[in-house]
Amino acid sequence: MGHNRCVSVGLVGLGRLGRQHADNLAFRIPNCRLAAVCSINPEEVEEAQAQLGVPYGYTDYEEMLRNKELDAIFIASPSSYHCDQIEKALAAGFHVFSEKPLGLYMEEALRVQEAVRRHPDQVFMLGFMRRYDRSYVYAKRKIEAGAIGEPVLIRCYGIDPAQAMPGFLQFAKSNYSGGLFLDMAIHDLDLARWYLGAEAERVWAIGGSHRYTELAQLQDAETGAALVQFAGNKMGMFVAGRNCAHGYHIETEIIGTLGTLRIGTVPEKNQVAIMDDRGVVRECANGFLERFEQAYLDEAIDFVRAILDGRQPEVKVEDGVLSTALGYACKESFETGQLVEVST
Ligand code: NAI
């Protein structure tokens, strides 16, 4: 495909994140055209079409796949639909971007891996956008340059704002998110594999619901922790949660043989310090859209670029399978109270 070509994208899912992807695909990505949008909610489709000037709108995903003007499908529907929608889009000949997680069960994740491998000429990418965040990329380059020696331990916090809890509880009534570890910790599990350069071997995970006890009825936890042993005796400590009083707390520490890197130790909104009758206040990022705005844009730019260049992006289907295997092992350990061996 020549560089003068424009990639026509059809997007499915126009919710919290899908709508952000829609804005990016419509206005902010070179050589890209948002040609179609799809959601089961017709009002969202009409609104996106009107506001973003999108020619085609669908409430039926399979109908969108019959649109021969499209080159690529961008999936931002709820997690339980990802695998099925990826397989159908690949079978119909499209390049595919899918939001995380790849799947909620190992069986479907492995099925998608086979489907991706059957279509090597179609680009497939998974939305692990933290790998595109400037600070995380900078840390990776530092590690590659030997700045902290051999990375041996990673400590991650991924906690959603308590403010988002009512919305989550509403969502969780009709949708299965996969639970705290597959839904929230999955980004950290992927980052651990990326930074440590090792795969997980065994995990012990615990969790509890102390403020929003209704989460326990959903077999989920409000706050959870996992201790993971990686190959080569490398280590991971993960805290995941949905009840962060001060905002969206995403923090990562990588301890190496010669030094340590920390990203987002204080998850500040920006560089402003407010000094008033409360003391010195650094406000916190209020959610994923604010914290990872740049990363959502840059991952989509890379997806479109990869299609034009005829190459596969860095975040591959295998990353989805291996992180799902680890997330699933965390979930199993949390549910059974046992130490769980990670297997694919
Ligand atoms: P949401 O519930 O706000 O939006 C879901 C959208 O999909 C809605 O427009 C809904 O009408 C539509 N939809 C539902 N079922 C559908 C179907 N069968 N066919 C077509 N459309 C359908 O969900 P949200 O928060 O936007 O999450 C979407 C996905 O993005 C999830 O898989 C989630 O894990 C992922 N996500 C990733 C984040 C990241 O940091 N990379 C952050 C937030 C979400």
mmCIF file of C-alpha atoms and ligand atoms in Angstrom:
data_model
loop_
_atom_site.group_PDB
_atom_site.id
_atom_site.type_symbol
_atom_site.label_atom_id
_atom_site.label_comp_id
_atom_site.label_asym_id
_atom_site.label_seq_id
_atom_site.Cartn_x
_atom_site.Cartn_y
_atom_site.Cartn_z
ATOM 1 C CA MET A 1 0.000 0.000 0.000
ATOM 2 C CA GLY A 2 1.517 3.337 -1.062
ATOM 3 C CA HIS A 3 1.943 6.193 1.396
ATOM 4 C CA ASN A 4 -0.390 8.398 -0.570
ATOM 5 C CA ARG A 5 -3.228 6.063 0.366
ATOM 6 C CA CYS A 6 -5.642 6.868 3.100
ATOM 7 C CA VAL A 7 -6.730 4.136 5.497
ATOM 8 C CA SER A 8 -10.520 3.959 5.889
ATOM 9 C CA VAL A 9 -11.477 2.821 9.368
ATOM 10 C CA GLY A 10 -14.722 1.438 10.786
ATOM 11 C CA LEU A 11 -15.015 1.794 14.568
ATOM 12 C CA VAL A 12 -17.203 -0.368 16.794
ATOM 13 C CA GLY A 13 -18.068 0.855 20.303
ATOM 14 C CA LEU A 14 -18.778 4.522 21.032
ATOM 15 C CA GLY A 15 -18.617 4.523 24.829
ATOM 16 C CA ARG A 16 -16.152 6.142 27.209
ATOM 17 C CA LEU A 17 -13.061 5.117 25.267
ATOM 18 C CA GLY A 18 -14.584 4.438 21.835
ATOM 19 C CA ARG A 19 -15.687 8.028 21.543
ATOM 20 C CA GLN A 20 -12.130 9.243 22.237
ATOM 21 C CA HIS A 21 -10.797 6.882 19.552
ATOM 22 C CA ALA A 22 -13.498 8.233 17.210
ATOM 23 C CA ASP A 23 -12.339 11.823 17.702
ATOM 24 C CA ASN A 24 -8.718 10.799 17.094
ATOM 25 C CA LEU A 25 -9.487 8.709 14.009
ATOM 26 C CA ALA A 26 -11.691 11.456 12.557
ATOM 27 C CA PHE A 27 -9.404 14.446 13.085
ATOM 28 C CA ARG A 28 -5.941 13.740 14.444
ATOM 29 C CA ILE A 29 -4.340 10.899 12.518
ATOM 30 C CA PRO A 30 -2.435 11.381 9.255
ATOM 31 C CA ASN A 31 -3.600 9.284 6.267
ATOM 32 C CA CYS A 32 -6.668 8.130 8.151
ATOM 33 C CA ARG A 33 -10.374 8.540 7.585
ATOM 34 C CA LEU A 34 -13.081 7.504 10.007
ATOM 35 C CA ALA A 35 -15.514 6.141 7.434
ATOM 36 C CA ALA A 36 -17.931 4.165 9.627
ATOM 37 C CA VAL A 37 -19.092 3.909 13.222
ATOM 38 C CA CYS A 38 -21.066 1.132 14.871
ATOM 39 C CA SER A 39 -22.782 0.731 18.221
ATOM 40 C CA ILE A 40 -25.841 -1.120 19.431
ATOM 41 C CA ASN A 41 -27.002 2.284 20.673
ATOM 42 C CA PRO A 42 -28.449 4.147 17.625
ATOM 43 C CA GLU A 43 -28.298 7.543 19.356
ATOM 44 C CA GLU A 44 -24.538 7.225 19.799
ATOM 45 C CA VAL A 45 -24.190 6.328 16.125
ATOM 46 C CA GLU A 46 -26.238 9.310 14.952
ATOM 47 C CA GLU A 47 -24.438 11.699 17.263
ATOM 48 C CA ALA A 48 -20.966 10.538 16.208
ATOM 49 C CA GLN A 49 -21.937 10.671 12.525
ATOM 50 C CA ALA A 50 -23.270 14.205 12.879
ATOM 51 C CA GLN A 51 -20.460 15.575 15.041
ATOM 52 C CA LEU A 52 -17.565 13.898 13.249
ATOM 53 C CA GLY A 53 -18.908 13.833 9.694
ATOM 54 C CA VAL A 54 -18.829 10.032 9.408
ATOM 55 C CA PRO A 55 -20.582 8.805 6.232
ATOM 56 C CA TYR A 56 -21.646 5.315 7.369
ATOM 57 C CA GLY A 57 -23.403 4.371 10.606
ATOM 58 C CA TYR A 58 -24.431 0.905 11.790
ATOM 59 C CA THR A 59 -26.158 -0.738 14.725
ATOM 60 C CA ASP A 60 -25.201 -4.185 13.382
ATOM 61 C CA TYR A 61 -21.487 -5.049 13.398
ATOM 62 C CA GLU A 62 -21.714 -7.701 10.675
ATOM 63 C CA GLU A 63 -23.390 -5.216 8.379
ATOM 64 C CA MET A 64 -20.439 -2.856 8.853
ATOM 65 C CA LEU A 65 -18.087 -5.688 7.851
ATOM 66 C CA ARG A 66 -19.853 -5.866 4.486
ATOM 67 C CA ASN A 67 -18.767 -2.287 3.672
ATOM 68 C CA LYS A 68 -16.094 -2.729 1.002
ATOM 69 C CA GLU A 69 -14.823 0.856 1.354
ATOM 70 C CA LEU A 70 -13.244 -0.010 4.706
ATOM 71 C CA ASP A 71 -9.627 -1.155 5.154
ATOM 72 C CA ALA A 72 -9.485 -1.568 8.935
ATOM 73 C CA ILE A 73 -11.736 -2.263 11.915
ATOM 74 C CA PHE A 74 -11.118 -0.599 15.278
ATOM 75 C CA ILE A 75 -12.764 -2.432 18.201
ATOM 76 C CA ALA A 76 -13.756 -0.548 21.380
ATOM 77 C CA SER A 77 -16.801 -2.589 22.361
ATOM 78 C CA PRO A 78 -17.138 -4.277 25.778
ATOM 79 C CA SER A 79 -14.451 -6.890 26.450
ATOM 80 C CA SER A 80 -16.724 -9.927 26.052
ATOM 81 C CA TYR A 81 -17.186 -9.095 22.336
ATOM 82 C CA HIS A 82 -13.528 -8.560 21.397
ATOM 83 C CA CYS A 83 -12.593 -12.097 20.337
ATOM 84 C CA ASP A 84 -15.657 -12.737 18.215
ATOM 85 C CA GLN A 85 -15.427 -9.327 16.552
ATOM 86 C CA ILE A 86 -11.692 -9.719 15.863
ATOM 87 C CA GLU A 87 -12.188 -13.125 14.237
ATOM 88 C CA LYS A 88 -15.040 -11.881 12.045
ATOM 89 C CA ALA A 89 -13.098 -8.790 10.932
ATOM 90 C CA LEU A 90 -9.991 -10.831 10.076
ATOM 91 C CA ALA A 91 -12.082 -13.375 8.162
ATOM 92 C CA ALA A 92 -13.628 -10.508 6.170
ATOM 93 C CA GLY A 93 -10.106 -9.356 5.167
ATOM 94 C CA PHE A 94 -9.665 -6.287 7.401
ATOM 95 C CA HIS A 95 -6.723 -5.031 9.421
ATOM 96 C CA VAL A 96 -7.767 -5.031 13.085
ATOM 97 C CA PHE A 97 -7.091 -2.977 16.188
ATOM 98 C CA SER A 98 -8.706 -4.257 19.386
ATOM 99 C CA GLU A 99 -8.950 -2.705 22.794
ATOM 100 C CA LYS A 100 -7.609 -4.709 25.728
ATOM 101 C CA PRO A 101 -8.055 -7.282 27.060
ATOM 102 C CA LEU A 102 -7.651 -9.625 24.078
ATOM 103 C CA GLY A 103 -10.075 -12.080 25.642
ATOM 104 C CA LEU A 104 -11.649 -12.931 28.952
ATOM 105 C CA TYR A 105 -10.927 -16.661 28.650
ATOM 106 C CA MET A 106 -7.790 -18.465 27.520
ATOM 107 C CA GLU A 107 -9.706 -20.581 25.030
ATOM 108 C CA GLU A 108 -10.955 -17.578 23.045
ATOM 109 C CA ALA A 109 -7.618 -15.759 23.287
ATOM 110 C CA LEU A 110 -5.830 -18.785 21.811
ATOM 111 C CA ARG A 111 -8.469 -19.040 19.078
ATOM 112 C CA VAL A 112 -7.827 -15.407 18.122
ATOM 113 C CA GLN A 113 -4.081 -16.022 18.120
ATOM 114 C CA GLU A 114 -4.648 -18.795 15.546
ATOM 115 C CA ALA A 115 -6.851 -16.489 13.476
ATOM 116 C CA VAL A 116 -4.215 -13.726 13.508
ATOM 117 C CA ARG A 117 -1.532 -16.228 12.483
ATOM 118 C CA ARG A 118 -3.735 -17.401 9.594
ATOM 119 C CA HIS A 119 -3.796 -13.806 8.257
ATOM 120 C CA PRO A 120 -0.145 -12.667 8.383
ATOM 121 C CA ASP A 121 -0.715 -10.002 5.715
ATOM 122 C CA GLN A 122 -3.337 -8.213 7.791
ATOM 123 C CA VAL A 123 -2.137 -5.924 10.570
ATOM 124 C CA PHE A 124 -3.312 -6.863 14.041
ATOM 125 C CA MET A 125 -2.721 -4.699 17.089
ATOM 126 C CA LEU A 126 -3.859 -4.774 20.694
ATOM 127 C CA GLY A 127 -4.528 -1.585 22.681
ATOM 128 C CA PHE A 128 -1.802 -1.754 25.314
ATOM 129 C CA MET A 129 -1.464 2.014 24.989
ATOM 130 C CA ARG A 130 0.877 2.419 27.953
ATOM 131 C CA ARG A 131 3.627 1.147 25.683
ATOM 132 C CA TYR A 132 3.072 4.393 23.730
ATOM 133 C CA ASP A 133 2.964 6.752 26.732
ATOM 134 C CA ARG A 134 5.980 9.081 26.603
ATOM 135 C CA SER A 135 7.107 8.371 30.176
ATOM 136 C CA TYR A 136 6.810 4.595 29.798
ATOM 137 C CA VAL A 137 8.653 4.694 26.453
ATOM 138 C CA TYR A 138 11.389 6.844 28.041
ATOM 139 C CA ALA A 139 11.783 4.328 30.876
ATOM 140 C CA LYS A 140 12.044 1.465 28.368
ATOM 141 C CA ARG A 141 14.791 3.274 26.438
ATOM 142 C CA LYS A 142 16.670 3.908 29.714
ATOM 143 C CA ILE A 143 16.519 0.206 30.571
ATOM 144 C CA GLU A 144 17.690 -0.743 27.080
ATOM 145 C CA ALA A 145 20.610 1.677 27.503
ATOM 146 C CA GLY A 146 21.587 -0.097 30.742
ATOM 147 C CA ALA A 147 20.664 2.779 33.079
ATOM 148 C CA ILE A 148 19.493 0.484 35.909
ATOM 149 C CA GLY A 149 21.429 -2.660 35.010
ATOM 150 C CA GLU A 150 19.312 -5.806 34.871
ATOM 151 C CA PRO A 151 15.656 -5.149 35.833
ATOM 152 C CA VAL A 152 14.709 -7.657 38.546
ATOM 153 C CA LEU A 153 11.551 -6.402 40.241
ATOM 154 C CA ILE A 154 8.537 -4.387 39.141
ATOM 155 C CA ARG A 155 5.984 -2.811 41.454
ATOM 156 C CA CYS A 156 2.783 -1.463 39.914
ATOM 157 C CA TYR A 157 -0.291 0.374 41.161
ATOM 158 C CA GLY A 158 -3.310 0.676 38.888
ATOM 159 C CA ILE A 159 -6.253 2.143 40.766
ATOM 160 C CA ASP A 160 -9.344 3.735 39.242
ATOM 161 C CA PRO A 161 -10.890 6.777 40.892
ATOM 162 C CA ALA A 162 -13.623 6.080 43.465
ATOM 163 C CA GLN A 163 -15.618 8.704 41.530
ATOM 164 C CA ALA A 164 -15.936 6.211 38.656
ATOM 165 C CA MET A 165 -17.363 3.483 40.918
ATOM 166 C CA PRO A 166 -21.094 4.221 40.385
ATOM 167 C CA GLY A 167 -20.526 4.069 36.607
ATOM 168 C CA PHE A 168 -18.608 0.822 36.965
ATOM 169 C CA LEU A 169 -21.294 -0.781 39.141
ATOM 170 C CA GLN A 170 -23.892 0.176 36.540
ATOM 171 C CA PHE A 171 -21.721 -1.302 33.764
ATOM 172 C CA ALA A 172 -20.989 -4.461 35.764
ATOM 173 C CA LYS A 173 -24.687 -5.270 36.161
ATOM 174 C CA SER A 174 -25.071 -6.003 32.458
ATOM 175 C CA ASN A 175 -21.474 -6.649 31.321
ATOM 176 C CA TYR A 176 -18.782 -9.029 32.521
ATOM 177 C CA SER A 177 -15.546 -7.041 32.827
ATOM 178 C CA GLY A 178 -13.374 -10.070 33.603
ATOM 179 C CA GLY A 179 -12.793 -8.846 37.147
ATOM 180 C CA LEU A 180 -10.155 -6.644 38.694
ATOM 181 C CA PHE A 181 -7.094 -8.517 37.431
ATOM 182 C CA LEU A 182 -8.133 -9.045 33.793
ATOM 183 C CA ASP A 183 -9.780 -5.651 33.457
ATOM 184 C CA MET A 184 -7.568 -3.308 35.491
ATOM 185 C CA ALA A 185 -4.239 -5.036 36.209
ATOM 186 C CA ILE A 186 -3.829 -6.277 32.625
ATOM 187 C CA HIS A 187 -1.874 -3.146 31.593
ATOM 188 C CA ASP A 188 0.568 -3.620 34.467
ATOM 189 C CA LEU A 189 0.905 -7.341 33.739
ATOM 190 C CA ASP A 190 1.808 -6.496 30.151
ATOM 191 C CA LEU A 191 4.261 -3.779 31.255
ATOM 192 C CA ALA A 192 5.928 -6.225 33.660
ATOM 193 C CA ARG A 193 6.568 -8.681 30.815
ATOM 194 C CA TRP A 194 7.831 -5.800 28.639
ATOM 195 C CA TYR A 195 10.206 -4.305 31.194
ATOM 196 C CA LEU A 196 11.437 -7.518 32.833
ATOM 197 C CA GLY A 197 11.798 -9.323 29.501
ATOM 198 C CA ALA A 198 10.471 -12.461 31.172
ATOM 199 C CA GLU A 199 7.249 -14.483 31.352
ATOM 200 C CA ALA A 200 5.297 -15.181 34.533
ATOM 201 C CA GLU A 201 5.545 -18.604 36.168
ATOM 202 C CA ARG A 202 3.360 -18.532 39.293
ATOM 203 C CA VAL A 203 1.104 -16.140 41.146
ATOM 204 C CA TRP A 204 -0.613 -15.635 44.457
ATOM 205 C CA ALA A 205 -3.395 -13.052 44.446
ATOM 206 C CA ILE A 206 -5.700 -11.749 47.143
ATOM 207 C CA GLY A 207 -8.402 -9.102 47.234
ATOM 208 C CA GLY A 208 -11.295 -7.630 49.164
ATOM 209 C CA SER A 209 -14.225 -5.219 49.029
ATOM 210 C CA HIS A 210 -14.443 -2.978 52.070
ATOM 211 C CA ARG A 211 -16.271 0.123 50.906
ATOM 212 C CA TYR A 212 -18.360 -1.167 47.977
ATOM 213 C CA THR A 213 -19.265 -4.589 49.374
ATOM 214 C CA GLU A 214 -21.628 -5.281 46.434
ATOM 215 C CA LEU A 215 -18.502 -6.040 44.374
ATOM 216 C CA ALA A 216 -18.004 -9.222 46.369
ATOM 217 C CA GLN A 217 -21.390 -10.449 45.054
ATOM 218 C CA LEU A 218 -19.986 -10.075 41.552
ATOM 219 C CA GLN A 219 -17.029 -12.329 42.517
ATOM 220 C CA ASP A 220 -14.881 -9.223 42.108
ATOM 221 C CA ALA A 221 -12.775 -7.122 44.489
ATOM 222 C CA GLU A 222 -12.492 -3.409 45.074
ATOM 223 C CA THR A 223 -8.792 -3.691 45.879
ATOM 224 C CA GLY A 224 -6.513 -6.597 45.023
ATOM 225 C CA ALA A 225 -2.860 -7.523 45.166
ATOM 226 C CA ALA A 226 -0.820 -10.111 43.315
ATOM 227 C CA LEU A 227 2.683 -11.391 43.868
ATOM 228 C CA VAL A 228 4.150 -12.908 40.716
ATOM 229 C CA GLN A 229 7.299 -14.901 40.136
ATOM 230 C CA PHE A 230 8.732 -14.472 36.644
ATOM 231 C CA ALA A 231 11.308 -16.616 34.825
ATOM 232 C CA GLY A 232 14.878 -16.073 35.987
ATOM 233 C CA ASN A 233 13.659 -15.413 39.547
ATOM 234 C CA LYS A 234 12.382 -11.947 38.586
ATOM 235 C CA MET A 235 9.555 -10.502 40.653
ATOM 236 C CA GLY A 236 6.348 -8.541 40.274
ATOM 237 C CA MET A 237 4.107 -6.860 42.872
ATOM 238 C CA PHE A 238 0.774 -5.580 41.625
ATOM 239 C CA VAL A 239 -1.893 -3.523 43.345
ATOM 240 C CA ALA A 240 -5.133 -3.086 41.397
ATOM 241 C CA GLY A 241 -8.231 -1.309 42.537
ATOM 242 C CA ARG A 242 -11.310 0.750 41.837
ATOM 243 C CA ASN A 243 -11.515 2.823 45.003
ATOM 244 C CA CYS A 244 -8.892 5.548 44.816
ATOM 245 C CA ALA A 245 -10.060 8.617 46.762
ATOM 246 C CA HIS A 246 -7.567 11.057 45.235
ATOM 247 C CA GLY A 247 -8.097 10.204 41.556
ATOM 248 C CA TYR A 248 -6.514 7.881 38.965
ATOM 249 C CA HIS A 249 -3.396 6.398 40.515
ATOM 250 C CA ILE A 250 -1.070 4.772 37.997
ATOM 251 C CA GLU A 251 2.397 4.232 39.376
ATOM 252 C CA THR A 252 5.200 1.940 38.281
ATOM 253 C CA GLU A 253 8.596 1.178 39.769
ATOM 254 C CA ILE A 254 11.295 -0.926 38.145
ATOM 255 C CA ILE A 255 14.162 -2.000 40.378
ATOM 256 C CA GLY A 256 17.330 -3.088 38.622
ATOM 257 C CA THR A 257 20.739 -4.345 39.701
ATOM 258 C CA LEU A 258 22.227 -0.847 39.290
ATOM 259 C CA GLY A 259 19.335 1.512 39.910
ATOM 260 C CA THR A 260 15.608 2.158 40.021
ATOM 261 C CA LEU A 261 13.125 3.923 37.759
ATOM 262 C CA ARG A 262 9.807 5.297 38.947
ATOM 263 C CA ILE A 263 7.000 6.484 36.714
ATOM 264 C CA GLY A 264 4.134 8.496 38.166
ATOM 265 C CA THR A 265 5.223 8.143 41.808
ATOM 266 C CA VAL A 266 2.908 11.026 42.601
ATOM 267 C CA PRO A 267 0.245 10.760 39.875
ATOM 268 C CA GLU A 268 -0.002 14.500 39.275
ATOM 269 C CA LYS A 269 -2.510 16.009 36.911
ATOM 270 C CA ASN A 270 0.064 18.504 35.645
ATOM 271 C CA GLN A 271 2.903 20.731 36.880
ATOM 272 C CA VAL A 272 0.712 23.095 38.897
ATOM 273 C CA ALA A 273 1.014 23.259 42.684
ATOM 274 C CA ILE A 274 -1.894 25.018 44.412
ATOM 275 C CA MET A 275 -0.970 26.696 47.691
ATOM 276 C CA ASP A 276 -3.977 27.741 49.722
ATOM 277 C CA ASP A 277 -5.708 27.070 53.042
ATOM 278 C CA ARG A 278 -5.411 23.293 52.392
ATOM 279 C CA GLY A 279 -1.608 23.549 52.208
ATOM 280 C CA VAL A 280 0.332 22.651 49.032
ATOM 281 C CA VAL A 281 -1.892 20.657 46.693
ATOM 282 C CA ARG A 282 -0.846 18.730 43.578
ATOM 283 C CA GLU A 283 -4.048 17.589 41.934
ATOM 284 C CA CYS A 284 -4.304 14.062 40.543
ATOM 285 C CA ALA A 285 -5.229 12.883 37.023
ATOM 286 C CA ASN A 286 -8.961 12.115 37.068
ATOM 287 C CA GLY A 287 -9.049 9.071 34.802
ATOM 288 C CA PHE A 288 -7.619 7.147 31.876
ATOM 289 C CA LEU A 289 -8.708 9.609 29.209
ATOM 290 C CA GLU A 290 -6.778 12.425 30.847
ATOM 291 C CA ARG A 291 -3.692 10.429 31.869
ATOM 292 C CA PHE A 292 -3.250 8.548 28.597
ATOM 293 C CA GLU A 293 -4.612 11.026 26.040
ATOM 294 C CA GLN A 294 -1.283 11.155 24.186
ATOM 295 C CA ALA A 295 -0.866 7.352 24.274
ATOM 296 C CA TYR A 296 -4.338 6.679 22.790
ATOM 297 C CA LEU A 297 -3.471 9.002 19.919
ATOM 298 C CA ASP A 298 0.029 7.639 19.302
ATOM 299 C CA GLU A 299 -1.056 3.972 19.339
ATOM 300 C CA ALA A 300 -3.670 4.723 16.675
ATOM 301 C CA ILE A 301 -1.121 6.669 14.615
ATOM 302 C CA ASP A 302 1.178 3.627 14.766
ATOM 303 C CA PHE A 303 -1.654 1.266 13.762
ATOM 304 C CA VAL A 304 -2.418 3.321 10.651
ATOM 305 C CA ARG A 305 1.293 3.741 9.872
ATOM 306 C CA ALA A 306 1.823 -0.040 10.194
ATOM 307 C CA ILE A 307 -0.948 -0.659 7.642
ATOM 308 C CA LEU A 308 0.646 1.809 5.223
ATOM 309 C CA ASP A 309 4.148 0.396 5.810
ATOM 310 C CA GLY A 310 3.001 -3.231 5.540
ATOM 311 C CA ARG A 311 4.477 -4.250 8.919
ATOM 312 C CA GLN A 312 3.125 -5.563 12.219
ATOM 313 C CA PRO A 313 3.057 -3.119 15.203
ATOM 314 C CA GLU A 314 5.061 -3.829 18.344
ATOM 315 C CA VAL A 315 2.101 -4.929 20.486
ATOM 316 C CA LYS A 316 1.248 -8.346 19.106
ATOM 317 C CA VAL A 317 -1.475 -10.924 19.616
ATOM 318 C CA GLU A 318 1.011 -13.019 21.633
ATOM 319 C CA ASP A 319 1.244 -10.150 24.166
ATOM 320 C CA GLY A 320 -2.506 -10.374 24.501
ATOM 321 C CA VAL A 321 -2.426 -14.145 25.023
ATOM 322 C CA LEU A 322 0.409 -14.094 27.573
ATOM 323 C CA SER A 323 -1.016 -11.193 29.580
ATOM 324 C CA THR A 324 -4.447 -12.851 29.549
ATOM 325 C CA ALA A 325 -2.863 -16.095 30.821
ATOM 326 C CA LEU A 326 -1.274 -14.170 33.695
ATOM 327 C CA GLY A 327 -4.421 -12.134 34.412
ATOM 328 C CA TYR A 328 -6.463 -15.309 34.409
ATOM 329 C CA ALA A 329 -4.021 -16.997 36.801
ATOM 330 C CA CYS A 330 -4.343 -13.969 39.142
ATOM 331 C CA LYS A 331 -8.135 -14.266 38.988
ATOM 332 C CA GLU A 332 -7.987 -18.003 39.696
ATOM 333 C CA SER A 333 -5.618 -17.507 42.627
ATOM 334 C CA PHE A 334 -7.857 -14.750 44.052
ATOM 335 C CA GLU A 335 -10.943 -16.967 43.701
ATOM 336 C CA THR A 336 -9.388 -20.175 45.081
ATOM 337 C CA GLY A 337 -6.857 -18.806 47.574
ATOM 338 C CA GLN A 338 -4.215 -21.079 46.009
ATOM 339 C CA LEU A 339 -0.806 -20.454 44.468
ATOM 340 C CA VAL A 340 -1.431 -20.835 40.717
ATOM 341 C CA GLU A 341 1.027 -21.875 38.000
ATOM 342 C CA VAL A 342 0.667 -19.724 34.878
ATOM 343 C CA SER A 343 -0.007 -21.753 31.750
ATOM 344 C CA THR A 344 -1.036 -21.000 28.185
HETATM 345 P P1 NAI B 1 -18.526 1.524 27.401
HETATM 346 O O1 NAI B 1 -19.520 0.634 28.039
HETATM 347 O O2 NAI B 1 -18.440 2.950 27.817
HETATM 348 O O3 NAI B 1 -18.784 1.504 25.812
HETATM 349 C C1 NAI B 1 -19.087 0.343 25.093
HETATM 350 C C2 NAI B 1 -19.630 0.730 23.718
HETATM 351 O O4 NAI B 1 -19.852 -0.442 22.931
HETATM 352 C C3 NAI B 1 -20.971 1.465 23.766
HETATM 353 O O5 NAI B 1 -20.992 2.391 22.717
HETATM 354 C C4 NAI B 1 -21.976 0.334 23.506
HETATM 355 O O6 NAI B 1 -23.193 0.814 23.004
HETATM 356 C C5 NAI B 1 -21.212 -0.460 22.467
HETATM 357 N N1 NAI B 1 -21.603 -1.871 22.343
HETATM 358 C C6 NAI B 1 -21.953 -2.731 23.330
HETATM 359 N N2 NAI B 1 -22.187 -3.947 22.814
HETATM 360 C C7 NAI B 1 -21.994 -3.855 21.478
HETATM 361 C C8 NAI B 1 -22.098 -4.763 20.389
HETATM 362 N N3 NAI B 1 -22.433 -6.040 20.579
HETATM 363 N N4 NAI B 1 -21.832 -4.311 19.149
HETATM 364 C C9 NAI B 1 -21.493 -3.033 18.953
HETATM 365 N N5 NAI B 1 -21.380 -2.121 19.938
HETATM 366 C C10 NAI B 1 -21.627 -2.531 21.177
HETATM 367 O O7 NAI B 1 -17.111 0.800 27.555
HETATM 368 P P2 NAI B 1 -15.652 1.470 27.582
HETATM 369 O O8 NAI B 1 -15.303 1.849 28.962
HETATM 370 O O9 NAI B 1 -15.533 2.463 26.490
HETATM 371 O O10 NAI B 1 -14.754 0.178 27.259
HETATM 372 C C11 NAI B 1 -14.745 -0.395 25.973
HETATM 373 C C12 NAI B 1 -13.540 -1.327 25.870
HETATM 374 O O11 NAI B 1 -12.357 -0.570 26.003
HETATM 375 C C13 NAI B 1 -13.488 -2.403 26.976
HETATM 376 O O12 NAI B 1 -13.067 -3.603 26.397
HETATM 377 C C14 NAI B 1 -12.434 -1.903 27.944
HETATM 378 O O13 NAI B 1 -11.706 -2.972 28.544
HETATM 379 C C15 NAI B 1 -11.538 -1.089 27.032
HETATM 380 N N6 NAI B 1 -10.925 0.031 27.737
HETATM 381 C C16 NAI B 1 -9.571 0.206 27.625
HETATM 382 C C17 NAI B 1 -8.943 1.230 28.290
HETATM 383 C C18 NAI B 1 -7.483 1.415 28.119
HETATM 384 O O14 NAI B 1 -6.895 2.078 28.945
HETATM 385 N N7 NAI B 1 -6.864 0.904 27.077
HETATM 386 C C19 NAI B 1 -9.680 2.163 29.141
HETATM 387 C C20 NAI B 1 -11.107 1.940 29.142
HETATM 388 C C21 NAI B 1 -11.690 0.905 28.475
#
